[in-house]
Amino acid sequence: MILGIRKLLPLIVLLFVSINSIGQEADANNGKDSLPSTWELLKYDGASAFGGMKYTYSRPLQWKKDDFITAGAIVAGTAALYIFDEETSEYFIEQDNKMPQLIKDIGWYYGSPQNNYAINGAVYLYGLLTKNEKVRKTGVLLISAASTAGLIQTITKTAIGRARPTTGEGKASFDPFRGIGAYHSFPSGHTILSFTTAYAIGKQFDNPFVKAGIYSLGMIAPVSRLWAGAHWLTDVGLSLAISVLVVDSIDNYLNEERLYGPEEKNRISWKFNVGLGRVGLTGTF
């Protein structure tokens, strides 16, 4: 079935923001002709995306004191939200009929895997075909982060088997490996995919207002899932934390381990020499 314009709106808006806005802060890329071929760049980026996934999954083995403190804070925060799961779920579900259908559509289609990967893939292909290094790297970050976080939520929600609010079984109902959607509440896949994309794109900008706008768009899916009674507040809260941790981890990996863009050309350094019977200017190339 062909999606209507309204349902395509989240893709169009985010794609426009991604390519146009990131391009504004991209380097001039004057050395484009000196870059490797498109095929070589594609292989390099594939290795980067896979490397980012391995790096993120292996990070807990290298955690230090601050990392354990962060993990403890996330666990404590999730436990605190759990206390209010029933009350917050009732409140959000009551708001569902008051929300515009357009907002609900954006939340659903933006967080759906096929649409999310379409956005991420379009950003990357634009960077690859134009050899715009900043956009290309952003595309790698988007694809790698979505794949990493997506796999985490797929395995976790099946292994935990938490009942969704709409089942009426309560927040403490768990049936691990049940294998049906009604018991795939924890964590929220829509939240993870939508906010992972928004957070990765937002990191490319220094302007706090641009960041806020992009993050706000990324929050539509999480909130809409609460309205629909598809998730508890703890599901969404932990999913947001997973998104941030995964994106930051892969972004650090790409910045530290991978080189994007042509190497800076050697600059000429000048040194003024004064000695007995001589005065000179030496240039080092």
PDB file of C-alpha atoms in Angstrom:
ATOM      1  CA  MET A   1       0.000   0.000   0.000  1.00  0.00           C
ATOM      2  CA  ILE A   2       1.318   3.432  -0.907  1.00  0.00           C
ATOM      3  CA  LEU A   3       1.689   5.696   2.103  1.00  0.00           C
ATOM      4  CA  GLY A   4      -0.151   8.997   2.007  1.00  0.00           C
ATOM      5  CA  ILE A   5       1.554  12.356   2.261  1.00  0.00           C
ATOM      6  CA  ARG A   6       0.605  12.652   5.907  1.00  0.00           C
ATOM      7  CA  LYS A   7       2.231   9.341   6.747  1.00  0.00           C
ATOM      8  CA  LEU A   8       5.357  10.234   4.803  1.00  0.00           C
ATOM      9  CA  LEU A   9       5.665  13.566   6.604  1.00  0.00           C
ATOM     10  CA  PRO A  10       8.097  12.357   9.302  1.00  0.00           C
ATOM     11  CA  LEU A  11      10.430  10.951   6.657  1.00  0.00           C
ATOM     12  CA  ILE A  12      10.331  14.093   4.548  1.00  0.00           C
ATOM     13  CA  VAL A  13      10.830  16.460   7.479  1.00  0.00           C
ATOM     14  CA  LEU A  14      13.671  14.544   9.124  1.00  0.00           C
ATOM     15  CA  LEU A  15      15.413  13.835   5.831  1.00  0.00           C
ATOM     16  CA  PHE A  16      15.299  17.531   4.943  1.00  0.00           C
ATOM     17  CA  VAL A  17      16.669  18.504   8.349  1.00  0.00           C
ATOM     18  CA  SER A  18      19.358  15.817   8.226  1.00  0.00           C
ATOM     19  CA  ILE A  19      20.830  16.584   4.810  1.00  0.00           C
ATOM     20  CA  ASN A  20      20.318  20.336   4.643  1.00  0.00           C
ATOM     21  CA  SER A  21      21.303  21.187   8.205  1.00  0.00           C
ATOM     22  CA  ILE A  22      24.266  18.852   8.467  1.00  0.00           C
ATOM     23  CA  GLY A  23      25.480  20.092   5.111  1.00  0.00           C
ATOM     24  CA  GLN A  24      25.562  23.642   6.437  1.00  0.00           C
ATOM     25  CA  GLU A  25      28.209  22.663   8.952  1.00  0.00           C
ATOM     26  CA  ALA A  26      30.072  20.260   6.681  1.00  0.00           C
ATOM     27  CA  ASP A  27      33.559  21.037   5.498  1.00  0.00           C
ATOM     28  CA  ALA A  28      34.088  22.422   2.009  1.00  0.00           C
ATOM     29  CA  ASN A  29      35.671  19.106   1.046  1.00  0.00           C
ATOM     30  CA  ASN A  30      37.949  20.715  -1.528  1.00  0.00           C
ATOM     31  CA  GLY A  31      39.983  17.528  -1.634  1.00  0.00           C
ATOM     32  CA  LYS A  32      37.042  15.485  -2.926  1.00  0.00           C
ATOM     33  CA  ASP A  33      38.895  14.411  -6.052  1.00  0.00           C
ATOM     34  CA  SER A  34      41.668  12.918  -3.935  1.00  0.00           C
ATOM     35  CA  LEU A  35      39.285  10.670  -2.008  1.00  0.00           C
ATOM     36  CA  PRO A  36      39.111   6.917  -2.659  1.00  0.00           C
ATOM     37  CA  SER A  37      36.483   5.525  -5.005  1.00  0.00           C
ATOM     38  CA  THR A  38      32.864   5.206  -3.942  1.00  0.00           C
ATOM     39  CA  TRP A  39      33.319   1.444  -3.610  1.00  0.00           C
ATOM     40  CA  GLU A  40      36.359   1.871  -1.353  1.00  0.00           C
ATOM     41  CA  LEU A  41      34.457   4.364   0.806  1.00  0.00           C
ATOM     42  CA  LEU A  42      31.528   1.962   1.051  1.00  0.00           C
ATOM     43  CA  LYS A  43      33.776  -0.862   2.262  1.00  0.00           C
ATOM     44  CA  TYR A  44      35.464   1.461   4.729  1.00  0.00           C
ATOM     45  CA  ASP A  45      32.123   2.642   6.091  1.00  0.00           C
ATOM     46  CA  GLY A  46      30.827  -0.914   6.379  1.00  0.00           C
ATOM     47  CA  ALA A  47      33.834  -1.786   8.509  1.00  0.00           C
ATOM     48  CA  SER A  48      33.215   1.334  10.594  1.00  0.00           C
ATOM     49  CA  ALA A  49      29.572   0.474  11.208  1.00  0.00           C
ATOM     50  CA  PHE A  50      30.416  -3.096  12.204  1.00  0.00           C
ATOM     51  CA  GLY A  51      33.336  -1.911  14.310  1.00  0.00           C
ATOM     52  CA  GLY A  52      31.066   0.493  16.141  1.00  0.00           C
ATOM     53  CA  MET A  53      28.720  -2.342  17.019  1.00  0.00           C
ATOM     54  CA  LYS A  54      31.555  -4.534  18.349  1.00  0.00           C
ATOM     55  CA  TYR A  55      33.017  -1.617  20.274  1.00  0.00           C
ATOM     56  CA  THR A  56      29.703  -0.859  21.980  1.00  0.00           C
ATOM     57  CA  TYR A  57      28.950  -4.465  22.922  1.00  0.00           C
ATOM     58  CA  SER A  58      32.424  -4.895  24.391  1.00  0.00           C
ATOM     59  CA  ARG A  59      32.459  -1.664  26.404  1.00  0.00           C
ATOM     60  CA  PRO A  60      31.029  -3.188  29.639  1.00  0.00           C
ATOM     61  CA  LEU A  61      34.160  -5.331  29.844  1.00  0.00           C
ATOM     62  CA  GLN A  62      36.225  -2.135  30.065  1.00  0.00           C
ATOM     63  CA  TRP A  63      34.016  -0.100  32.383  1.00  0.00           C
ATOM     64  CA  LYS A  64      35.629   1.987  35.074  1.00  0.00           C
ATOM     65  CA  LYS A  65      34.244   3.508  38.246  1.00  0.00           C
ATOM     66  CA  ASP A  66      32.379   6.350  36.501  1.00  0.00           C
ATOM     67  CA  ASP A  67      30.767   3.921  34.073  1.00  0.00           C
ATOM     68  CA  PHE A  68      29.434   1.756  36.896  1.00  0.00           C
ATOM     69  CA  ILE A  69      28.106   4.869  38.613  1.00  0.00           C
ATOM     70  CA  THR A  70      26.267   5.818  35.419  1.00  0.00           C
ATOM     71  CA  ALA A  71      24.835   2.325  35.067  1.00  0.00           C
ATOM     72  CA  GLY A  72      23.736   2.391  38.707  1.00  0.00           C
ATOM     73  CA  ALA A  73      22.029   5.746  38.200  1.00  0.00           C
ATOM     74  CA  ILE A  74      20.114   4.369  35.196  1.00  0.00           C
ATOM     75  CA  VAL A  75      18.982   1.326  37.189  1.00  0.00           C
ATOM     76  CA  ALA A  76      17.943   3.519  40.123  1.00  0.00           C
ATOM     77  CA  GLY A  77      16.088   5.914  37.825  1.00  0.00           C
ATOM     78  CA  THR A  78      14.232   3.051  36.141  1.00  0.00           C
ATOM     79  CA  ALA A  79      13.285   1.623  39.531  1.00  0.00           C
ATOM     80  CA  ALA A  80      11.945   5.020  40.596  1.00  0.00           C
ATOM     81  CA  LEU A  81       9.796   5.278  37.483  1.00  0.00           C
ATOM     82  CA  TYR A  82       8.509   1.749  38.088  1.00  0.00           C
ATOM     83  CA  ILE A  83       6.752   2.950  41.228  1.00  0.00           C
ATOM     84  CA  PHE A  84       4.522   5.207  39.139  1.00  0.00           C
ATOM     85  CA  ASP A  85       4.033   2.969  36.114  1.00  0.00           C
ATOM     86  CA  GLU A  86       0.359   2.244  36.723  1.00  0.00           C
ATOM     87  CA  GLU A  87      -0.621   5.860  37.417  1.00  0.00           C
ATOM     88  CA  THR A  88       1.354   7.345  34.530  1.00  0.00           C
ATOM     89  CA  SER A  89       0.026   4.741  32.115  1.00  0.00           C
ATOM     90  CA  GLU A  90      -3.566   5.590  33.009  1.00  0.00           C
ATOM     91  CA  TYR A  91      -2.856   9.292  32.576  1.00  0.00           C
ATOM     92  CA  PHE A  92      -1.236   8.942  29.152  1.00  0.00           C
ATOM     93  CA  ILE A  93      -3.918   6.602  27.830  1.00  0.00           C
ATOM     94  CA  GLU A  94      -6.556   9.147  28.842  1.00  0.00           C
ATOM     95  CA  GLN A  95      -4.807  11.737  26.652  1.00  0.00           C
ATOM     96  CA  ASP A  96      -4.912   9.562  23.545  1.00  0.00           C
ATOM     97  CA  ASN A  97      -8.245  10.820  22.226  1.00  0.00           C
ATOM     98  CA  LYS A  98      -7.121  14.425  22.680  1.00  0.00           C
ATOM     99  CA  MET A  99      -4.060  14.092  20.466  1.00  0.00           C
ATOM    100  CA  PRO A 100      -4.134  14.979  16.728  1.00  0.00           C
ATOM    101  CA  GLN A 101      -4.006  11.953  14.457  1.00  0.00           C
ATOM    102  CA  LEU A 102      -1.122  13.526  12.544  1.00  0.00           C
ATOM    103  CA  ILE A 103       1.062  13.472  15.656  1.00  0.00           C
ATOM    104  CA  LYS A 104       0.171   9.834  16.252  1.00  0.00           C
ATOM    105  CA  ASP A 105       1.062   8.963  12.654  1.00  0.00           C
ATOM    106  CA  ILE A 106       4.417  10.695  12.966  1.00  0.00           C
ATOM    107  CA  GLY A 107       5.147   8.767  16.157  1.00  0.00           C
ATOM    108  CA  TRP A 108       4.243   5.421  14.628  1.00  0.00           C
ATOM    109  CA  TYR A 109       5.914   5.758  11.232  1.00  0.00           C
ATOM    110  CA  TYR A 110       9.017   7.567  12.494  1.00  0.00           C
ATOM    111  CA  GLY A 111       9.759   4.761  14.953  1.00  0.00           C
ATOM    112  CA  SER A 112       8.959   1.899  12.571  1.00  0.00           C
ATOM    113  CA  PRO A 113      12.108  -0.014  11.524  1.00  0.00           C
ATOM    114  CA  GLN A 114      11.503   0.203   7.760  1.00  0.00           C
ATOM    115  CA  ASN A 115      11.001   3.965   7.822  1.00  0.00           C
ATOM    116  CA  ASN A 116      13.802   4.569  10.293  1.00  0.00           C
ATOM    117  CA  TYR A 117      16.314   2.675   8.170  1.00  0.00           C
ATOM    118  CA  ALA A 118      15.036   4.462   5.073  1.00  0.00           C
ATOM    119  CA  ILE A 119      15.921   7.788   6.701  1.00  0.00           C
ATOM    120  CA  ASN A 120      19.308   6.572   7.903  1.00  0.00           C
ATOM    121  CA  GLY A 121      20.115   5.009   4.552  1.00  0.00           C
ATOM    122  CA  ALA A 122      19.122   8.132   2.630  1.00  0.00           C
ATOM    123  CA  VAL A 123      21.388  10.309   4.779  1.00  0.00           C
ATOM    124  CA  TYR A 124      24.305   7.933   4.274  1.00  0.00           C
ATOM    125  CA  LEU A 125      23.773   7.549   0.511  1.00  0.00           C
ATOM    126  CA  TYR A 126      23.709  11.308   0.109  1.00  0.00           C
ATOM    127  CA  GLY A 127      27.032  11.588   1.919  1.00  0.00           C
ATOM    128  CA  LEU A 128      28.514   8.675  -0.012  1.00  0.00           C
ATOM    129  CA  LEU A 129      27.477   9.796  -3.498  1.00  0.00           C
ATOM    130  CA  THR A 130      28.476  13.420  -2.913  1.00  0.00           C
ATOM    131  CA  LYS A 131      31.547  12.366  -0.909  1.00  0.00           C
ATOM    132  CA  ASN A 132      30.531  14.806   1.796  1.00  0.00           C
ATOM    133  CA  GLU A 133      32.507  13.437   4.710  1.00  0.00           C
ATOM    134  CA  LYS A 134      30.487  14.942   7.566  1.00  0.00           C
ATOM    135  CA  VAL A 135      27.172  13.696   6.180  1.00  0.00           C
ATOM    136  CA  ARG A 136      28.718  10.327   5.316  1.00  0.00           C
ATOM    137  CA  LYS A 137      30.057   9.858   8.824  1.00  0.00           C
ATOM    138  CA  THR A 138      26.687  10.886  10.261  1.00  0.00           C
ATOM    139  CA  GLY A 139      25.045   8.232   8.090  1.00  0.00           C
ATOM    140  CA  VAL A 140      27.441   5.578   9.390  1.00  0.00           C
ATOM    141  CA  LEU A 141      26.678   6.663  12.957  1.00  0.00           C
ATOM    142  CA  LEU A 142      22.924   6.466  12.286  1.00  0.00           C
ATOM    143  CA  ILE A 143      23.031   3.002  10.725  1.00  0.00           C
ATOM    144  CA  SER A 144      25.468   1.528  13.243  1.00  0.00           C
ATOM    145  CA  ALA A 145      23.641   2.968  16.261  1.00  0.00           C
ATOM    146  CA  ALA A 146      20.207   1.879  15.031  1.00  0.00           C
ATOM    147  CA  SER A 147      21.483  -1.644  14.365  1.00  0.00           C
ATOM    148  CA  THR A 148      23.260  -1.891  17.717  1.00  0.00           C
ATOM    149  CA  ALA A 149      20.388  -0.535  19.808  1.00  0.00           C
ATOM    150  CA  GLY A 150      17.807  -2.364  17.698  1.00  0.00           C
ATOM    151  CA  LEU A 151      19.436  -5.733  18.354  1.00  0.00           C
ATOM    152  CA  ILE A 152      19.609  -4.982  22.079  1.00  0.00           C
ATOM    153  CA  GLN A 153      15.897  -4.204  22.282  1.00  0.00           C
ATOM    154  CA  THR A 154      14.888  -7.170  20.116  1.00  0.00           C
ATOM    155  CA  ILE A 155      16.675  -9.680  22.343  1.00  0.00           C
ATOM    156  CA  THR A 156      15.768  -7.949  25.606  1.00  0.00           C
ATOM    157  CA  LYS A 157      12.041  -7.562  25.020  1.00  0.00           C
ATOM    158  CA  THR A 158      11.738 -11.255  24.100  1.00  0.00           C
ATOM    159  CA  ALA A 159      13.853 -12.439  27.029  1.00  0.00           C
ATOM    160  CA  ILE A 160      12.007 -10.273  29.569  1.00  0.00           C
ATOM    161  CA  GLY A 161       8.499 -10.749  28.148  1.00  0.00           C
ATOM    162  CA  ARG A 162       6.805  -7.871  29.942  1.00  0.00           C
ATOM    163  CA  ALA A 163       3.074  -7.458  29.315  1.00  0.00           C
ATOM    164  CA  ARG A 164       1.952  -4.234  27.661  1.00  0.00           C
ATOM    165  CA  PRO A 165      -0.452  -1.928  29.534  1.00  0.00           C
ATOM    166  CA  THR A 166      -3.256  -2.780  27.097  1.00  0.00           C
ATOM    167  CA  THR A 167      -3.260  -6.417  28.238  1.00  0.00           C
ATOM    168  CA  GLY A 168      -4.683  -5.300  31.580  1.00  0.00           C
ATOM    169  CA  GLU A 169      -2.352  -7.627  33.483  1.00  0.00           C
ATOM    170  CA  GLY A 170      -0.473  -4.899  35.342  1.00  0.00           C
ATOM    171  CA  LYS A 171       3.065  -3.599  35.415  1.00  0.00           C
ATOM    172  CA  ALA A 172       4.491  -6.667  37.197  1.00  0.00           C
ATOM    173  CA  SER A 173       3.332  -9.244  34.650  1.00  0.00           C
ATOM    174  CA  PHE A 174       6.238 -11.007  32.923  1.00  0.00           C
ATOM    175  CA  ASP A 175       6.247 -14.058  30.684  1.00  0.00           C
ATOM    176  CA  PRO A 176       9.786 -14.504  29.239  1.00  0.00           C
ATOM    177  CA  PHE A 177      10.145 -15.842  25.710  1.00  0.00           C
ATOM    178  CA  ARG A 178       6.372 -15.734  25.181  1.00  0.00           C
ATOM    179  CA  GLY A 179       7.048 -14.723  21.585  1.00  0.00           C
ATOM    180  CA  ILE A 180       3.970 -12.576  21.008  1.00  0.00           C
ATOM    181  CA  GLY A 181       3.667  -8.801  20.699  1.00  0.00           C
ATOM    182  CA  ALA A 182       1.494  -8.348  23.772  1.00  0.00           C
ATOM    183  CA  TYR A 183       4.492  -9.386  25.884  1.00  0.00           C
ATOM    184  CA  HIS A 184       7.120  -7.283  24.151  1.00  0.00           C
ATOM    185  CA  SER A 185       6.750  -4.132  26.221  1.00  0.00           C
ATOM    186  CA  PHE A 186      10.215  -3.753  27.767  1.00  0.00           C
ATOM    187  CA  PRO A 187      12.016  -1.887  26.282  1.00  0.00           C
ATOM    188  CA  SER A 188      10.320   0.186  23.561  1.00  0.00           C
ATOM    189  CA  GLY A 189      11.579  -0.445  20.025  1.00  0.00           C
ATOM    190  CA  HIS A 190       9.883   2.659  18.591  1.00  0.00           C
ATOM    191  CA  THR A 191      11.498   4.806  21.278  1.00  0.00           C
ATOM    192  CA  ILE A 192      14.950   3.359  20.717  1.00  0.00           C
ATOM    193  CA  LEU A 193      14.910   3.758  16.939  1.00  0.00           C
ATOM    194  CA  SER A 194      13.343   7.212  16.853  1.00  0.00           C
ATOM    195  CA  PHE A 195      15.462   8.770  19.593  1.00  0.00           C
ATOM    196  CA  THR A 196      18.658   7.067  18.458  1.00  0.00           C
ATOM    197  CA  THR A 197      18.231   8.773  15.088  1.00  0.00           C
ATOM    198  CA  ALA A 198      17.307  12.127  16.616  1.00  0.00           C
ATOM    199  CA  TYR A 199      20.139  12.060  19.146  1.00  0.00           C
ATOM    200  CA  ALA A 200      22.735  11.063  16.530  1.00  0.00           C
ATOM    201  CA  ILE A 201      21.661  13.890  14.227  1.00  0.00           C
ATOM    202  CA  GLY A 202      21.447  16.392  17.080  1.00  0.00           C
ATOM    203  CA  LYS A 203      25.043  15.672  18.078  1.00  0.00           C
ATOM    204  CA  GLN A 204      26.214  17.150  14.793  1.00  0.00           C
ATOM    205  CA  PHE A 205      25.204  20.669  15.867  1.00  0.00           C
ATOM    206  CA  ASP A 206      26.395  23.100  18.503  1.00  0.00           C
ATOM    207  CA  ASN A 207      23.306  25.318  18.388  1.00  0.00           C
ATOM    208  CA  PRO A 208      21.127  24.382  21.413  1.00  0.00           C
ATOM    209  CA  PHE A 209      17.929  25.464  19.633  1.00  0.00           C
ATOM    210  CA  VAL A 210      18.640  23.166  16.680  1.00  0.00           C
ATOM    211  CA  LYS A 211      19.396  20.325  19.074  1.00  0.00           C
ATOM    212  CA  ALA A 212      16.167  20.962  21.003  1.00  0.00           C
ATOM    213  CA  GLY A 213      14.106  20.918  17.803  1.00  0.00           C
ATOM    214  CA  ILE A 214      15.603  17.621  16.622  1.00  0.00           C
ATOM    215  CA  TYR A 215      15.304  15.988  20.049  1.00  0.00           C
ATOM    216  CA  SER A 216      11.679  17.132  20.292  1.00  0.00           C
ATOM    217  CA  LEU A 217      10.923  15.390  17.011  1.00  0.00           C
ATOM    218  CA  GLY A 218      12.601  12.274  18.370  1.00  0.00           C
ATOM    219  CA  MET A 219      10.355  12.353  21.462  1.00  0.00           C
ATOM    220  CA  ILE A 220       7.111  12.172  19.482  1.00  0.00           C
ATOM    221  CA  ALA A 221       7.330   8.394  19.032  1.00  0.00           C
ATOM    222  CA  PRO A 222       8.046   7.636  22.721  1.00  0.00           C
ATOM    223  CA  VAL A 223       5.157   9.788  23.934  1.00  0.00           C
ATOM    224  CA  SER A 224       2.781   8.448  21.292  1.00  0.00           C
ATOM    225  CA  ARG A 225       3.524   4.893  22.452  1.00  0.00           C
ATOM    226  CA  LEU A 226       2.521   5.906  25.980  1.00  0.00           C
ATOM    227  CA  TRP A 227      -0.722   7.396  24.655  1.00  0.00           C
ATOM    228  CA  ALA A 228      -1.463   4.169  22.810  1.00  0.00           C
ATOM    229  CA  GLY A 229      -0.928   2.077  25.954  1.00  0.00           C
ATOM    230  CA  ALA A 230       1.783   0.122  24.170  1.00  0.00           C
ATOM    231  CA  HIS A 231       4.454   0.779  26.810  1.00  0.00           C
ATOM    232  CA  TRP A 232       4.955   1.673  30.435  1.00  0.00           C
ATOM    233  CA  LEU A 233       6.917   4.764  31.445  1.00  0.00           C
ATOM    234  CA  THR A 234       9.853   2.584  32.558  1.00  0.00           C
ATOM    235  CA  ASP A 235       9.971   1.009  29.084  1.00  0.00           C
ATOM    236  CA  VAL A 236      10.359   4.405  27.484  1.00  0.00           C
ATOM    237  CA  GLY A 237      12.739   5.801  30.104  1.00  0.00           C
ATOM    238  CA  LEU A 238      15.208   2.931  29.806  1.00  0.00           C
ATOM    239  CA  SER A 239      14.945   3.013  26.016  1.00  0.00           C
ATOM    240  CA  LEU A 240      15.980   6.676  25.966  1.00  0.00           C
ATOM    241  CA  ALA A 241      19.002   5.849  28.138  1.00  0.00           C
ATOM    242  CA  ILE A 242      19.979   2.983  25.802  1.00  0.00           C
ATOM    243  CA  SER A 243      19.777   5.308  22.795  1.00  0.00           C
ATOM    244  CA  VAL A 244      22.046   7.915  24.366  1.00  0.00           C
ATOM    245  CA  LEU A 245      24.616   5.374  25.573  1.00  0.00           C
ATOM    246  CA  VAL A 246      24.787   3.575  22.219  1.00  0.00           C
ATOM    247  CA  VAL A 247      25.094   6.738  20.122  1.00  0.00           C
ATOM    248  CA  ASP A 248      27.761   8.231  22.397  1.00  0.00           C
ATOM    249  CA  SER A 249      29.742   4.979  22.355  1.00  0.00           C
ATOM    250  CA  ILE A 250      29.726   4.618  18.573  1.00  0.00           C
ATOM    251  CA  ASP A 251      30.393   8.316  18.047  1.00  0.00           C
ATOM    252  CA  ASN A 252      33.478   8.047  20.271  1.00  0.00           C
ATOM    253  CA  TYR A 253      34.630   5.010  18.311  1.00  0.00           C
ATOM    254  CA  LEU A 254      34.272   6.786  14.968  1.00  0.00           C
ATOM    255  CA  ASN A 255      36.098   9.853  16.263  1.00  0.00           C
ATOM    256  CA  GLU A 256      38.970   7.910  17.807  1.00  0.00           C
ATOM    257  CA  GLU A 257      39.417   4.869  15.593  1.00  0.00           C
ATOM    258  CA  ARG A 258      38.315   5.936  12.112  1.00  0.00           C
ATOM    259  CA  LEU A 259      39.447   8.718   9.802  1.00  0.00           C
ATOM    260  CA  TYR A 260      36.819  10.504   7.754  1.00  0.00           C
ATOM    261  CA  GLY A 261      37.793  12.882   4.994  1.00  0.00           C
ATOM    262  CA  PRO A 262      41.046  13.479   3.171  1.00  0.00           C
ATOM    263  CA  GLU A 263      44.139  13.872   5.224  1.00  0.00           C
ATOM    264  CA  GLU A 264      45.149  17.451   5.726  1.00  0.00           C
ATOM    265  CA  LYS A 265      47.692  18.493   3.163  1.00  0.00           C
ATOM    266  CA  ASN A 266      51.156  19.261   4.419  1.00  0.00           C
ATOM    267  CA  ARG A 267      51.500  22.915   5.275  1.00  0.00           C
ATOM    268  CA  ILE A 268      54.582  25.006   4.660  1.00  0.00           C
ATOM    269  CA  SER A 269      56.256  26.097   7.879  1.00  0.00           C
ATOM    270  CA  TRP A 270      58.628  29.035   7.770  1.00  0.00           C
ATOM    271  CA  LYS A 271      61.587  29.593  10.053  1.00  0.00           C
ATOM    272  CA  PHE A 272      63.623  32.786  10.254  1.00  0.00           C
ATOM    273  CA  ASN A 273      67.359  31.980  10.624  1.00  0.00           C
ATOM    274  CA  VAL A 274      69.939  34.440  11.848  1.00  0.00           C
ATOM    275  CA  GLY A 275      73.579  33.489  12.264  1.00  0.00           C
ATOM    276  CA  LEU A 276      77.137  34.673  11.888  1.00  0.00           C
ATOM    277  CA  GLY A 277      77.364  36.240   8.456  1.00  0.00           C
ATOM    278  CA  ARG A 278      73.935  34.970   7.332  1.00  0.00           C
ATOM    279  CA  VAL A 279      70.301  35.875   7.416  1.00  0.00           C
ATOM    280  CA  GLY A 280      67.756  33.555   5.843  1.00  0.00           C
ATOM    281  CA  LEU A 281      64.211  32.275   5.648  1.00  0.00           C
ATOM    282  CA  THR A 282      63.730  28.498   5.485  1.00  0.00           C
ATOM    283  CA  GLY A 283      60.536  26.851   4.328  1.00  0.00           C
ATOM    284  CA  THR A 284      59.714  23.263   5.328  1.00  0.00           C
ATOM    285  CA  PHE A 285      57.272  21.403   3.041  1.00  0.00           C
TER     286      PHE A 285
END
